[in-house]
Tab-separated table of C-alpha atoms in Angstrom:
chain	number	residue	atom	x	y	z
A	1	MET	CA	20.706	-146.363	-118.436
A	2	SER	CA	18.333	-143.656	-117.518
A	3	ALA	CA	14.684	-144.119	-116.507
A	4	VAL	CA	11.780	-142.151	-115.401
A	5	ALA	CA	10.811	-142.946	-111.816
A	6	ILE	CA	7.022	-143.054	-111.077
A	7	PRO	CA	6.665	-140.882	-107.908
A	8	THR	CA	4.939	-142.158	-104.888
A	9	ASP	CA	2.843	-140.271	-102.352
A	10	GLY	CA	4.413	-136.964	-101.343
A	11	ASP	CA	6.610	-136.809	-104.406
A	12	ASP	CA	6.303	-133.706	-106.611
A	13	PRO	CA	7.743	-134.323	-110.006
A	14	GLY	CA	6.768	-130.905	-111.212
A	15	GLY	CA	8.312	-128.876	-108.388
A	16	GLY	CA	5.056	-127.849	-106.864
A	17	GLY	CA	2.790	-127.636	-109.871
A	18	ALA	CA	1.762	-131.269	-110.046
A	19	GLU	CA	-1.833	-132.083	-110.576
A	20	PRO	CA	-3.373	-133.455	-107.231
A	21	ARG	CA	-3.889	-137.247	-107.562
A	22	THR	CA	-7.309	-138.864	-106.966
A	23	GLY	CA	-7.519	-141.785	-104.564
A	24	TRP	CA	-7.756	-144.237	-107.481
A	25	ARG	CA	-4.618	-142.833	-109.221
A	26	ARG	CA	-2.760	-143.039	-106.100
A	27	LEU	CA	-3.999	-146.560	-105.325
A	28	VAL	CA	-2.677	-148.000	-108.695
A	29	ARG	CA	0.768	-146.728	-107.829
A	30	HIS	CA	1.258	-149.060	-104.872
A	31	LEU	CA	2.824	-152.353	-105.242
A	32	TYR	CA	0.324	-153.923	-102.725
A	33	PHE	CA	-2.524	-153.170	-105.110
A	34	TRP	CA	-0.969	-154.965	-108.018
A	35	VAL	CA	0.095	-157.939	-105.986
A	36	LEU	CA	-3.602	-158.135	-104.766
A	37	VAL	CA	-4.740	-157.998	-108.404
A	38	GLY	CA	-2.428	-160.837	-109.073
A	39	VAL	CA	-3.652	-162.935	-106.249
A	40	VAL	CA	-7.369	-162.391	-107.191
A	41	ALA	CA	-6.640	-162.943	-110.886
A	42	GLY	CA	-4.704	-166.193	-110.149
A	43	ALA	CA	-7.587	-167.473	-107.900
A	44	VAL	CA	-10.037	-166.892	-110.692
A	45	VAL	CA	-7.993	-168.676	-113.237
A	46	GLY	CA	-7.313	-171.628	-110.885
A	47	LEU	CA	-10.971	-171.971	-110.105
A	48	VAL	CA	-12.358	-171.460	-113.630
A	49	ALA	CA	-9.643	-173.429	-115.471
A	50	PRO	CA	-7.705	-175.768	-113.047
A	51	GLY	CA	-5.418	-177.237	-115.626
A	52	ALA	CA	-4.274	-173.819	-116.856
A	53	GLY	CA	-3.857	-172.548	-113.322
A	54	GLU	CA	-1.781	-175.485	-112.313
A	55	ALA	CA	0.320	-174.901	-115.492
A	56	LEU	CA	1.052	-171.336	-114.291
A	57	GLY	CA	2.933	-172.668	-111.345
A	58	PRO	CA	6.476	-171.924	-112.755
A	59	LEU	CA	5.661	-168.139	-112.664
A	60	GLY	CA	5.587	-168.291	-108.965
A	61	ASP	CA	8.562	-170.500	-108.613
A	62	LEU	CA	10.577	-168.207	-111.004
A	63	PHE	CA	9.841	-165.284	-108.773
A	64	ILE	CA	10.840	-167.036	-105.561
A	65	ASN	CA	13.945	-168.279	-107.317
A	66	ALA	CA	14.837	-164.773	-108.388
A	67	ILE	CA	14.524	-163.758	-104.689
A	68	LYS	CA	16.618	-166.718	-103.494
A	69	MET	CA	19.253	-165.841	-106.162
A	70	ILE	CA	20.209	-162.646	-104.073
A	71	ILE	CA	18.943	-163.507	-100.538
A	72	THR	CA	22.200	-164.958	-99.208
A	73	PRO	CA	24.380	-162.106	-100.280
A	74	ILE	CA	21.837	-159.485	-99.015
A	75	VAL	CA	21.784	-161.242	-95.625
A	76	PHE	CA	25.522	-161.357	-95.581
A	77	LEU	CA	25.953	-157.743	-96.490
A	78	THR	CA	23.185	-156.488	-94.089
A	79	VAL	CA	24.346	-158.508	-91.063
A	80	VAL	CA	28.009	-157.587	-91.685
A	81	LEU	CA	27.319	-153.993	-91.967
A	82	GLY	CA	24.966	-154.064	-88.985
A	83	ILE	CA	27.533	-155.473	-86.838
A	84	ALA	CA	30.190	-153.356	-88.250
A	85	SER	CA	28.197	-150.298	-87.262
A	86	ALA	CA	28.176	-151.318	-83.598
A	87	THR	CA	30.465	-149.562	-81.259
A	88	ASN	CA	31.987	-152.649	-79.724
A	89	LEU	CA	31.796	-156.388	-79.476
A	90	ARG	CA	30.068	-156.159	-76.172
A	91	MET	CA	27.093	-154.440	-77.908
A	92	VAL	CA	26.813	-157.283	-80.602
A	93	GLY	CA	26.735	-159.946	-77.785
A	94	ARG	CA	24.334	-158.004	-75.804
A	95	VAL	CA	21.796	-157.603	-78.747
A	96	GLY	CA	22.189	-161.249	-79.722
A	97	LEU	CA	21.510	-162.351	-76.165
A	98	LYS	CA	18.436	-160.235	-75.786
A	99	ALA	CA	17.082	-161.435	-79.049
A	100	LEU	CA	17.506	-165.000	-78.119
A	101	VAL	CA	15.914	-164.506	-74.791
A	102	TYR	CA	12.789	-162.774	-76.375
A	103	PHE	CA	12.719	-165.458	-79.147
A	104	GLU	CA	12.621	-168.273	-76.536
A	105	VAL	CA	9.900	-166.772	-74.318
A	106	VAL	CA	7.572	-165.730	-77.205
A	107	SER	CA	8.085	-168.899	-79.254
A	108	THR	CA	7.320	-171.150	-76.144
A	109	PHE	CA	4.260	-169.063	-75.447
A	110	ALA	CA	3.213	-169.716	-78.961
A	111	LEU	CA	3.620	-173.548	-78.528
A	112	ALA	CA	1.559	-173.398	-75.372
A	113	ILE	CA	-1.264	-171.552	-77.198
A	114	GLY	CA	-1.343	-174.159	-79.886
A	115	LEU	CA	-1.675	-176.942	-77.134
A	116	VAL	CA	-4.393	-175.080	-75.265
A	117	VAL	CA	-6.445	-174.609	-78.395
A	118	ALA	CA	-6.007	-178.221	-79.421
A	119	ASN	CA	-7.151	-179.440	-76.069
A	120	VAL	CA	-10.218	-177.134	-76.006
A	121	VAL	CA	-11.463	-177.565	-79.650
A	122	ARG	CA	-10.051	-181.183	-80.153
A	123	PRO	CA	-10.285	-181.040	-84.009
A	124	GLY	CA	-9.045	-184.473	-84.501
A	125	VAL	CA	-11.359	-186.245	-82.174
A	126	GLY	CA	-13.830	-188.585	-83.957
A	127	MET	CA	-11.789	-189.130	-87.102
A	128	GLY	CA	-11.055	-192.691	-85.964
A	129	VAL	CA	-8.080	-193.139	-88.053
A	130	HIS	CA	-6.171	-196.542	-87.447
A	131	PRO	CA	-2.290	-196.093	-87.668
A	132	ALA	CA	-2.092	-199.245	-89.583
A	133	ASP	CA	-4.300	-197.816	-92.395
A	134	LEU	CA	-1.990	-194.868	-93.000
A	135	ASP	CA	0.335	-194.750	-96.053
A	136	ALA	CA	3.537	-194.160	-94.529
A	137	SER	CA	5.254	-193.983	-97.962
A	138	LYS	CA	3.637	-190.472	-98.549
A	139	ALA	CA	5.356	-189.240	-95.458
A	140	GLN	CA	8.769	-190.649	-96.361
A	141	GLU	CA	9.972	-187.451	-97.854
A	142	TYR	CA	9.640	-185.686	-94.485
A	143	THR	CA	10.589	-188.475	-92.139
A	144	SER	CA	13.664	-189.302	-94.011
A	145	ALA	CA	14.941	-185.815	-93.941
A	146	PRO	CA	17.647	-185.437	-91.098
A	147	HIS	CA	16.156	-182.784	-88.867
A	148	GLY	CA	16.815	-182.642	-85.190
A	149	PHE	CA	18.913	-180.884	-82.592
A	150	GLY	CA	22.069	-182.468	-83.588
A	151	SER	CA	21.520	-181.872	-87.223
A	152	PHE	CA	20.699	-178.189	-86.336
A	153	LEU	CA	24.068	-177.768	-84.568
A	154	THR	CA	25.987	-179.408	-87.335
A	155	SER	CA	24.368	-177.073	-89.896
A	156	LEU	CA	25.368	-173.995	-88.111
A	157	VAL	CA	28.970	-173.957	-89.378
A	158	PRO	CA	29.335	-174.530	-93.089
A	159	ASP	CA	32.177	-176.687	-94.170
A	160	ASN	CA	32.504	-174.518	-97.303
A	161	VAL	CA	31.704	-170.886	-97.329
A	162	VAL	CA	30.979	-170.726	-101.067
A	163	GLY	CA	28.892	-173.790	-100.772
A	164	ALA	CA	26.793	-172.136	-98.000
A	165	PHE	CA	26.085	-169.191	-100.189
A	166	ALA	CA	25.269	-171.454	-103.241
A	167	SER	CA	22.858	-173.593	-101.195
A	168	GLY	CA	20.747	-170.718	-100.130
A	169	ASP	CA	20.645	-171.781	-96.475
A	170	ILE	CA	20.396	-168.693	-94.386
A	171	LEU	CA	21.602	-170.151	-91.035
A	172	PRO	CA	25.148	-171.044	-92.015
A	173	VAL	CA	25.483	-167.750	-93.974
A	174	LEU	CA	24.271	-165.964	-90.915
A	175	VAL	CA	27.012	-167.649	-88.736
A	176	PHE	CA	29.752	-166.725	-91.289
A	177	SER	CA	28.298	-163.163	-91.472
A	178	VAL	CA	28.624	-162.658	-87.729
A	179	LEU	CA	32.087	-163.934	-87.701
A	180	PHE	CA	32.957	-161.552	-90.715
A	181	GLY	CA	31.359	-158.566	-88.959
A	182	ILE	CA	33.073	-159.272	-85.647
A	183	ALA	CA	36.366	-159.375	-87.476
A	184	LEU	CA	35.701	-155.955	-88.986
A	185	VAL	CA	34.804	-154.574	-85.544
A	186	ILE	CA	38.091	-155.928	-84.192
A	187	LEU	CA	40.145	-154.369	-87.024
A	188	GLY	CA	38.717	-150.952	-86.432
A	189	GLU	CA	39.956	-148.421	-88.803
A	190	ARG	CA	41.812	-150.838	-90.732
A	191	GLY	CA	38.459	-152.453	-91.667
A	192	GLY	CA	37.124	-149.165	-92.910
A	193	PRO	CA	37.854	-149.768	-96.628
A	194	VAL	CA	36.327	-153.178	-96.519
A	195	THR	CA	33.173	-151.727	-94.849
A	196	GLU	CA	32.894	-149.023	-97.486
A	197	LEU	CA	33.271	-151.515	-100.304
A	198	LEU	CA	30.525	-153.796	-98.806
A	199	GLU	CA	28.227	-150.772	-98.488
A	200	ARG	CA	28.503	-150.057	-102.300
A	201	PHE	CA	27.942	-153.847	-103.000
A	202	GLN	CA	24.834	-153.508	-100.817
A	203	GLN	CA	23.526	-150.637	-102.879
A	204	VAL	CA	24.019	-152.751	-105.974
A	205	PHE	CA	22.137	-155.697	-104.572
A	206	PHE	CA	19.308	-153.629	-103.351
A	207	GLY	CA	19.138	-152.163	-106.840
A	208	ILE	CA	18.746	-155.781	-108.282
A	209	LEU	CA	16.094	-156.438	-105.648
A	210	ARG	CA	14.011	-153.466	-106.855
A	211	ILE	CA	14.302	-154.749	-110.353
A	212	ILE	CA	13.124	-158.149	-109.369
A	213	MET	CA	10.166	-156.723	-107.372
A	214	TYR	CA	8.616	-155.577	-110.594
A	215	ALA	CA	7.737	-159.138	-111.119
A	216	ALA	CA	6.062	-159.460	-107.724
A	217	PRO	CA	2.403	-159.292	-109.124
A	218	ILE	CA	3.270	-161.782	-111.828
A	219	GLY	CA	4.697	-164.194	-109.204
A	220	ALA	CA	1.706	-163.836	-106.938
A	221	PHE	CA	-0.584	-164.597	-109.956
A	222	GLY	CA	1.305	-167.799	-110.923
A	223	ALA	CA	1.510	-169.013	-107.374
A	224	THR	CA	-2.061	-168.484	-106.577
A	225	ALA	CA	-3.389	-169.854	-109.797
A	226	PHE	CA	-1.277	-173.074	-109.186
A	227	THR	CA	-2.393	-173.499	-105.646
A	228	THR	CA	-6.236	-172.908	-106.491
A	229	GLY	CA	-5.870	-175.126	-109.719
A	230	LYS	CA	-4.265	-178.037	-108.047
A	231	TYR	CA	-6.103	-178.300	-104.782
A	232	GLY	CA	-9.336	-176.430	-105.371
A	233	ALA	CA	-11.755	-175.146	-102.665
A	234	HIS	CA	-13.145	-178.709	-102.066
A	235	THR	CA	-9.938	-179.958	-100.584
A	236	LEU	CA	-10.600	-177.742	-97.540
A	237	GLY	CA	-13.652	-179.602	-96.343
A	238	HIS	CA	-12.738	-182.589	-94.184
A	239	LEU	CA	-9.937	-180.799	-92.408
A	240	GLY	CA	-11.697	-177.422	-92.019
A	241	ALA	CA	-11.797	-177.515	-88.325
A	242	LEU	CA	-8.054	-177.865	-88.101
A	243	MET	CA	-7.624	-175.028	-90.556
A	244	ALA	CA	-10.116	-172.800	-88.708
A	245	CYS	CA	-8.268	-173.559	-85.296
A	246	PHE	CA	-5.004	-172.651	-86.793
A	247	TYR	CA	-6.033	-169.428	-88.596
A	248	VAL	CA	-7.992	-168.236	-85.510
A	249	THR	CA	-5.180	-169.154	-83.119
A	250	CYS	CA	-2.701	-167.178	-85.228
A	251	ALA	CA	-5.046	-164.193	-85.411
A	252	VAL	CA	-5.454	-164.240	-81.638
A	253	PHE	CA	-1.596	-164.535	-81.224
A	254	VAL	CA	-0.985	-161.552	-83.525
A	255	PHE	CA	-3.642	-159.235	-82.505
A	256	VAL	CA	-3.660	-160.097	-78.742
A	257	VAL	CA	-0.231	-161.189	-77.674
A	258	LEU	CA	1.789	-159.077	-80.335
A	259	GLY	CA	-0.703	-156.428	-79.972
A	260	VAL	CA	0.040	-155.985	-76.233
A	261	VAL	CA	3.773	-156.257	-76.936
A	262	THR	CA	3.605	-153.443	-79.522
A	263	ARG	CA	1.478	-151.278	-77.330
A	264	VAL	CA	4.056	-151.467	-74.584
A	265	CYS	CA	6.575	-150.360	-77.107
A	266	GLY	CA	4.481	-147.379	-78.087
A	267	VAL	CA	3.545	-148.630	-81.394
A	268	SER	CA	0.281	-149.341	-83.009
A	269	LEU	CA	-0.112	-152.863	-84.339
A	270	LEU	CA	-2.721	-152.020	-86.893
A	271	ARG	CA	-0.541	-149.348	-88.323
A	272	LEU	CA	2.445	-151.538	-88.342
A	273	LEU	CA	0.530	-154.185	-90.258
A	274	ARG	CA	-0.466	-151.478	-92.753
A	275	TYR	CA	3.112	-150.164	-92.970
A	276	PHE	CA	4.220	-153.735	-93.999
A	277	ARG	CA	1.171	-154.444	-96.197
A	278	GLU	CA	3.091	-155.057	-99.488
A	279	GLU	CA	5.352	-157.509	-97.754
A	280	LEU	CA	2.636	-159.237	-96.057
A	281	LEU	CA	0.725	-159.609	-99.363
A	282	VAL	CA	3.982	-161.101	-101.133
A	283	VAL	CA	4.266	-163.450	-98.312
A	284	VAL	CA	0.612	-164.608	-98.732
A	285	ALA	CA	1.011	-165.071	-102.484
A	286	THR	CA	4.502	-166.881	-102.353
A	287	VAL	CA	4.086	-168.484	-98.961
A	288	SER	CA	7.804	-167.729	-98.304
A	289	THR	CA	9.036	-165.155	-95.822
A	290	GLU	CA	12.388	-165.046	-97.457
A	291	THR	CA	11.041	-163.135	-100.404
A	292	VAL	CA	10.502	-160.155	-98.275
A	293	LEU	CA	13.550	-160.138	-95.882
A	294	PRO	CA	15.526	-157.566	-97.402
A	295	GLN	CA	12.524	-155.074	-97.779
A	296	THR	CA	11.541	-155.867	-94.142
A	297	MET	CA	14.982	-154.984	-92.795
A	298	ARG	CA	15.167	-151.729	-94.760
A	299	LYS	CA	11.695	-150.614	-93.508
A	300	LEU	CA	12.555	-151.457	-89.870
A	301	GLU	CA	15.585	-149.148	-90.095
A	302	ARG	CA	13.377	-146.409	-91.549
A	303	LEU	CA	11.017	-146.968	-88.629
A	304	GLY	CA	13.436	-146.100	-86.092
A	305	CYS	CA	15.138	-149.447	-85.217
A	306	GLY	CA	18.878	-149.335	-84.851
A	307	LYS	CA	20.836	-150.685	-87.812
A	308	SER	CA	22.934	-153.086	-85.723
A	309	VAL	CA	19.809	-154.512	-83.936
A	310	VAL	CA	18.011	-155.091	-87.344
A	311	GLY	CA	21.022	-156.744	-88.816
A	312	ILE	CA	21.268	-159.141	-85.991
A	313	THR	CA	17.692	-159.778	-85.128
A	314	ILE	CA	15.711	-160.283	-88.273
A	315	PRO	CA	18.073	-162.906	-89.816
A	316	ALA	CA	18.411	-164.728	-86.539
A	317	GLY	CA	14.620	-164.639	-86.217
A	318	TYR	CA	14.247	-166.612	-89.353
A	319	SER	CA	15.580	-169.638	-87.462
A	320	PHE	CA	14.836	-168.922	-83.917
A	321	ASN	CA	11.523	-167.070	-83.910
A	322	LEU	CA	9.053	-168.836	-85.894
A	323	ASP	CA	5.857	-167.956	-83.899
A	324	GLY	CA	3.549	-169.327	-86.725
A	325	ALA	CA	5.437	-172.507	-86.990
A	326	ALA	CA	5.456	-173.052	-83.343
A	327	ILE	CA	1.654	-172.770	-83.237
A	328	TYR	CA	1.272	-174.955	-86.122
A	329	LEU	CA	3.636	-177.802	-84.692
A	330	SER	CA	1.868	-178.061	-81.325
A	331	LEU	CA	-1.690	-177.924	-82.913
A	332	ALA	CA	-0.806	-180.504	-85.715
A	333	SER	CA	0.880	-182.812	-83.274
A	334	LEU	CA	-2.098	-183.024	-81.023
A	335	PHE	CA	-4.493	-183.199	-84.028
A	336	ILE	CA	-2.688	-186.268	-85.367
A	337	ALA	CA	-2.667	-187.882	-81.778
A	338	GLN	CA	-6.496	-187.191	-81.600
A	339	ALA	CA	-7.141	-188.377	-85.171
A	340	THR	CA	-5.178	-191.694	-84.442
A	341	GLY	CA	-6.729	-192.293	-81.017
A	342	VAL	CA	-3.473	-191.623	-79.109
A	343	HIS	CA	-3.980	-190.122	-75.656
A	344	LEU	CA	-1.417	-187.796	-74.500
A	345	SER	CA	-1.392	-186.995	-70.756
A	346	LEU	CA	-0.474	-183.555	-69.492
A	347	GLY	CA	3.159	-184.688	-68.692
A	348	ALA	CA	3.289	-186.082	-72.281
A	349	GLN	CA	2.242	-182.721	-73.611
A	350	LEU	CA	4.760	-180.862	-71.484
A	351	GLY	CA	7.305	-183.286	-72.896
A	352	LEU	CA	6.057	-182.479	-76.368
A	353	VAL	CA	6.674	-178.739	-75.659
A	354	LEU	CA	10.061	-179.415	-74.472
A	355	ILE	CA	10.971	-181.387	-77.697
A	356	LEU	CA	9.430	-178.630	-79.822
A	357	VAL	CA	11.409	-176.016	-78.112
A	358	LEU	CA	14.461	-177.787	-79.681
A	359	THR	CA	13.155	-179.100	-82.979
A	360	SER	CA	11.260	-175.923	-83.993
A	361	LYS	CA	14.605	-174.030	-84.095
A	362	GLY	CA	16.235	-173.902	-87.393
A	363	GLY	CA	13.299	-174.368	-89.456
A	364	ALA	CA	13.390	-172.206	-92.675
A	365	GLY	CA	10.784	-169.593	-93.500
A	366	VAL	CA	9.968	-171.611	-96.808
A	367	ALA	CA	6.917	-173.512	-97.315
A	368	GLY	CA	7.188	-177.234	-96.423
A	369	ALA	CA	9.916	-177.034	-93.937
A	370	ALA	CA	7.461	-177.281	-91.089
A	371	LEU	CA	6.470	-180.738	-92.139
A	372	ALA	CA	10.008	-182.023	-91.794
A	373	VAL	CA	10.170	-180.442	-88.385
A	374	LEU	CA	6.802	-182.109	-87.353
A	375	ALA	CA	8.079	-185.506	-88.540
A	376	ALA	CA	11.189	-185.009	-86.464
A	377	THR	CA	9.126	-184.164	-83.355
A	378	LEU	CA	6.854	-187.091	-83.667
A	379	SER	CA	9.740	-189.429	-84.203
A	380	SER	CA	11.329	-187.973	-80.944
A	381	LEU	CA	8.047	-188.299	-79.039
A	382	GLY	CA	7.544	-191.839	-80.001
A	383	THR	CA	3.999	-192.297	-79.041
A	384	VAL	CA	2.225	-190.562	-82.049
A	385	PRO	CA	2.571	-192.321	-85.412
A	386	VAL	CA	4.915	-190.197	-87.713
A	387	ALA	CA	2.979	-191.490	-90.610
A	388	GLY	CA	0.219	-189.430	-89.367
A	389	ILE	CA	1.484	-186.338	-91.142
A	390	VAL	CA	-0.209	-187.730	-94.316
A	391	LEU	CA	-3.514	-186.614	-92.706
A	392	ILE	CA	-2.514	-182.992	-92.964
A	393	LEU	CA	-0.538	-183.073	-96.292
A	394	GLY	CA	-3.515	-182.035	-98.313
A	395	VAL	CA	-4.284	-178.793	-96.303
A	396	ASP	CA	-0.708	-178.048	-95.185
A	397	ARG	CA	-0.258	-175.839	-98.263
A	398	PHE	CA	-3.246	-173.727	-97.147
A	399	MET	CA	-2.046	-173.339	-93.638
A	400	ASN	CA	1.368	-172.083	-94.893
A	401	GLU	CA	-0.101	-168.612	-95.492
A	402	ALA	CA	-0.992	-168.125	-91.910
A	403	ARG	CA	2.132	-169.760	-90.690
A	404	ALA	CA	4.270	-167.497	-92.917
A	405	LEU	CA	2.314	-164.248	-91.974
A	406	THR	CA	2.491	-164.966	-88.244
A	407	ASN	CA	6.264	-165.759	-88.665
A	408	ILE	CA	7.117	-162.369	-90.338
A	409	VAL	CA	4.853	-160.231	-88.121
A	410	GLY	CA	6.560	-161.987	-85.018
A	411	ASN	CA	9.997	-161.121	-86.305
A	412	VAL	CA	8.995	-157.442	-87.078
A	413	VAL	CA	7.728	-156.934	-83.571
A	414	ALA	CA	10.814	-158.823	-82.050
A	415	THR	CA	13.015	-156.351	-83.836
A	416	ILE	CA	11.110	-153.437	-82.331
A	417	VAL	CA	11.253	-155.079	-78.772
A	418	VAL	CA	14.937	-155.730	-78.933
A	419	SER	CA	15.578	-152.116	-80.341
A	420	ARG	CA	13.648	-150.547	-77.436
A	421	TRP	CA	15.321	-152.866	-75.057
A	422	GLU	CA	18.681	-151.703	-76.229
A	423	ASN	CA	17.519	-148.182	-76.112
A	424	ASP	CA	18.133	-147.865	-79.923
A	425	PHE	CA	14.611	-147.208	-80.936
A	426	ASP	CA	13.219	-143.819	-81.967
A	427	ALA	CA	9.509	-144.188	-80.950
A	428	GLY	CA	8.710	-140.788	-82.071
A	429	ARG	CA	10.087	-141.328	-85.511
A	430	ALA	CA	8.112	-144.752	-85.607
A	431	ARG	CA	4.952	-143.043	-84.795
A	432	ALA	CA	5.584	-140.318	-87.343
A	433	GLU	CA	6.404	-142.817	-90.073
A	434	LEU	CA	3.396	-145.074	-89.347
A	435	ALA	CA	1.045	-142.152	-89.145
A	436	GLY	CA	2.359	-140.483	-92.341
A	437	ARG	CA	2.717	-142.263	-95.655
A	438	GLY	CA	2.180	-145.717	-94.261
A	439	ALA	CA	4.362	-147.354	-96.907
A	440	GLY	CA	7.445	-145.728	-95.840
A	441	ALA	CA	9.542	-142.776	-97.132
A	442	GLU	CA	11.162	-144.757	-99.812
A	443	PRO	CA	9.327	-145.299	-103.159
A	444	GLU	CA	7.880	-148.726	-103.446
A	445	PRO	CA	10.237	-151.078	-105.232
A	446	ALA	CA	7.965	-152.258	-107.960
A	447	LEU	CA	6.745	-148.693	-108.878
A	448	SER	CA	9.775	-146.642	-109.094
A	449	SER	CA	12.883	-146.892	-111.230
A	450	PRO	CA	15.771	-148.699	-109.730
A	451	GLY	CA	17.853	-145.828	-111.085
A	452	SER	CA	16.143	-143.100	-108.889
A	453	PRO	CA	18.168	-141.329	-106.357
A	454	ARG	CA	16.526	-143.037	-103.491
A	455	ALA	CA	16.609	-146.591	-104.889
A	456	GLY	CA	18.415	-148.843	-102.435
A	457	ALA	CA	19.410	-145.844	-100.312
């Protein structure tokens, strides 16, 4: 089926005789513009007509489900092809080890930042909540969920490959993908036909993704309308200090810590954020980093990161490098302790960090997963009442945006760091790409035909 592609910046559909576009005409051809329109429109509907806004929630759920429908096969194909493109298994192991070292250092640093801010600002002091007054039944959904280091280890290897794909859990699919990719490397030339077939499948799935992304503004509209309509602006009042602490801490982490890291790598953080602005807006609207995983990986490759490094680092980062979640977990843990009058000594806080180093791994990039991790952490700590998580249930949804944004930015930066560490990063290409179109050389998925020559290329 033929379709007319809407050209993006730099495209000349008329072969040189095209009329120059005005700034407005160029703006409306960008996906991020329409996602932003959807967010604003959803917020207006939710505030003006809360009932109608809450009823629009299925639009956001539908878009997220559409992304989840193809996320596991895309992760599988990308990781397998990334490993298959490696020259040898030693390279795969080296990239994986470097990624894990970086993940551990930066995520531990994020945990420490959360503790420092909580101790300085002390947002929960003065609430005077007695643990006996807490409604533990509201926290049962999260406390009953099996989540801990043992559960994390057992979830690594799926007992059924098909079931792992069907459940949508990225971590077991990632493990199977790594094994599949390693097998292709071992086979060498004999695995060539399989690799070529998988490359064709990858093009098909990225074509499907481009079709789905047409609905991104609608999904953003529905998700924002639901959130605003259900919770409203008034719900932010009594826990505003906690939210302010979290948002400011995430901003400091991104612009100071990650800003220094990107500068060392020879990349401008501000230009990097602009380059990924469409993905960041979709994350804000859907509160899920999974919705932009494929696009993020493709853009990182165009940015000059090695294909093998991208294929290993980004999917692994979704479980091992959740910087926003790390800040949230340490800050929320101390907030609950302060609110319930539990004093944690320096030694106890260091013990909390050690527990969080383990429990924070394996948390999904989907809204709500951090609450289960928080419940598991408080259960392991033993001194802070687990039922205290009901204190933040009302505003957790509003902190998800900053958490998800910090997670995705952290993984983008991690990939650049590992690529540079591996001497597989083209800094000149990255600077040219960031200083050029800003949205990448490939047309934006929601504004060009999936049948265009560059679609999914």
